[in-house]
Amino acid sequence: MKAAVLRNTPGKVTIEDVSIDKPQQREVLIRTSAAGVCHSDLHYAEGHFPTRLPTVLGHESAGIVEEVGPGVTHVKPGDHVVSCLSVYCGTCEYCLSGRLVLCRKRGLRRGRGGPQRLSDGDGGAMWQFLDLSSFGEQMLVHENALAVVNPEMPLDRASLLGCAVTTGLGAVFHTAAVSPGESVAIIGCGGVGLNAVQGASIAGAARIIAVDPIPSKREMALLFGATDVVDPADGDPVAQIQELTGGGVDHAIEAIGLKPTTEQAFAMLRIGGTATIVGMIPMGVKIEVPGIDFMSEKRIQGSLMGSNRFQVDIPRYVDLYLKGRLKLDELVSGTIRLDQINDAFDQIRRGEVARNVVVFD
Ligand SMILES: [Zn+2]
Ligand SMILES: [Zn+2]
């Protein structure tokens, strides 16, 4: 099968013939229908985060089950599925205490010694990216990486539910647990940030303030339910938000992954407020906040993949989309072929409003 392979970092992906194994115990072979190009793919391609090479990138996808291995009970051939990198084992301490995104992933992967799920055809291993490797015509994954969805759901739209949408909505619903009437500021209006904006809207936040330097992203934020937008070029965003809200917000959600914006998220809280950090902060970066602020019960917390329980969340998000209450069409800036992924990365580098979705024949 054809797949987009990353061999070096920083580097570009190349389209290669990749061999995919037969499903073993609890594994599922999928015909990939669509895969979104996410900023995190680019982070790994640029070497900001480590991943074993060579690998097939991509982690936001939807497709149709072709074949299942022994012991698979959760899906069957023909099912329409959305993949999620929050694959969970169901037996570790974190899974059993309901925090599936923190799963220690016991027994979900093939051992290093034996045949890998993907290989280069000459027996050389091709390491699976985030247990998925979505930029290929087929995927071989553990069944606990899949949510079955209503077949009426268009699969190119469904693919977005595997990462950006689930992360943005989950940060609001699960990690921050925003209540109706609260005020929320969202810093960074890319794929995740826009979904935090629409999550805040669905959750009933009264004031939703979107912060982004790019005018087109602020416009999108208004479309996704922001009540106010802030341009950092107009002055300190913290001061702007304190002025708009008369003292700060109940929740600030950081969706970029930078030190200054993370510190701003904490600084723009009202007394008792909570900053939720969704952005991926590169290794080695330290965050500084004034210690005295803890006396006013301000909190700062991380959110991994929106603290999701994706097998519950994703079918619900599909329902919301099919009933016209969740925006996904507006997120897709273009559909592309597998050999256009490097161009899609360039668009992300330029900061354009871009959620390109690779669509397979
Ligand atoms: Zn992603
Ligand atoms: Zn687990």
Short mmCIF file of C-alpha atoms and ligand atoms in Angstrom, two decimals, residues 36-41 44 58-60 85 129-130 160 162-165 167 192 280 305 355, ligand 1:
data_model
loop_
_atom_site.label_atom_id
_atom_site.label_comp_id
_atom_site.label_asym_id
_atom_site.label_seq_id
_atom_site.Cartn_x
_atom_site.Cartn_y
_atom_site.Cartn_z
CA GLY A 36 -6.48 15.16 8.55
CA VAL A 37 -3.09 16.89 8.50
CA CYS A 38 -2.54 18.11 12.06
CA HIS A 39 -0.02 20.55 13.45
CA SER A 40 1.33 17.76 15.65
CA ASP A 41 2.37 15.75 12.57
CA TYR A 44 7.21 15.46 14.81
CA GLY A 58 -0.77 10.80 10.45
CA HIS A 59 -3.03 10.32 13.45
CA GLU A 60 -6.44 11.80 12.64
CA LEU A 85 -4.35 7.96 19.36
CA PHE A 129 3.31 6.65 14.61
CA LEU A 130 1.17 7.19 17.73
CA LEU A 160 -11.34 15.39 12.27
CA GLY A 162 -9.91 11.71 15.86
CA CYS A 163 -7.76 14.57 17.15
CA ALA A 164 -8.42 18.31 16.82
CA VAL A 165 -12.14 18.28 17.55
CA THR A 167 -9.04 17.67 21.92
CA VAL A 192 -7.87 22.80 18.47
CA MET A 280 2.15 21.01 23.16
CA MET A 305 -6.13 15.04 24.09
CA ARG A 355 -7.13 21.87 8.01
ZN ZN B 1 -3.45 16.00 16.05
#
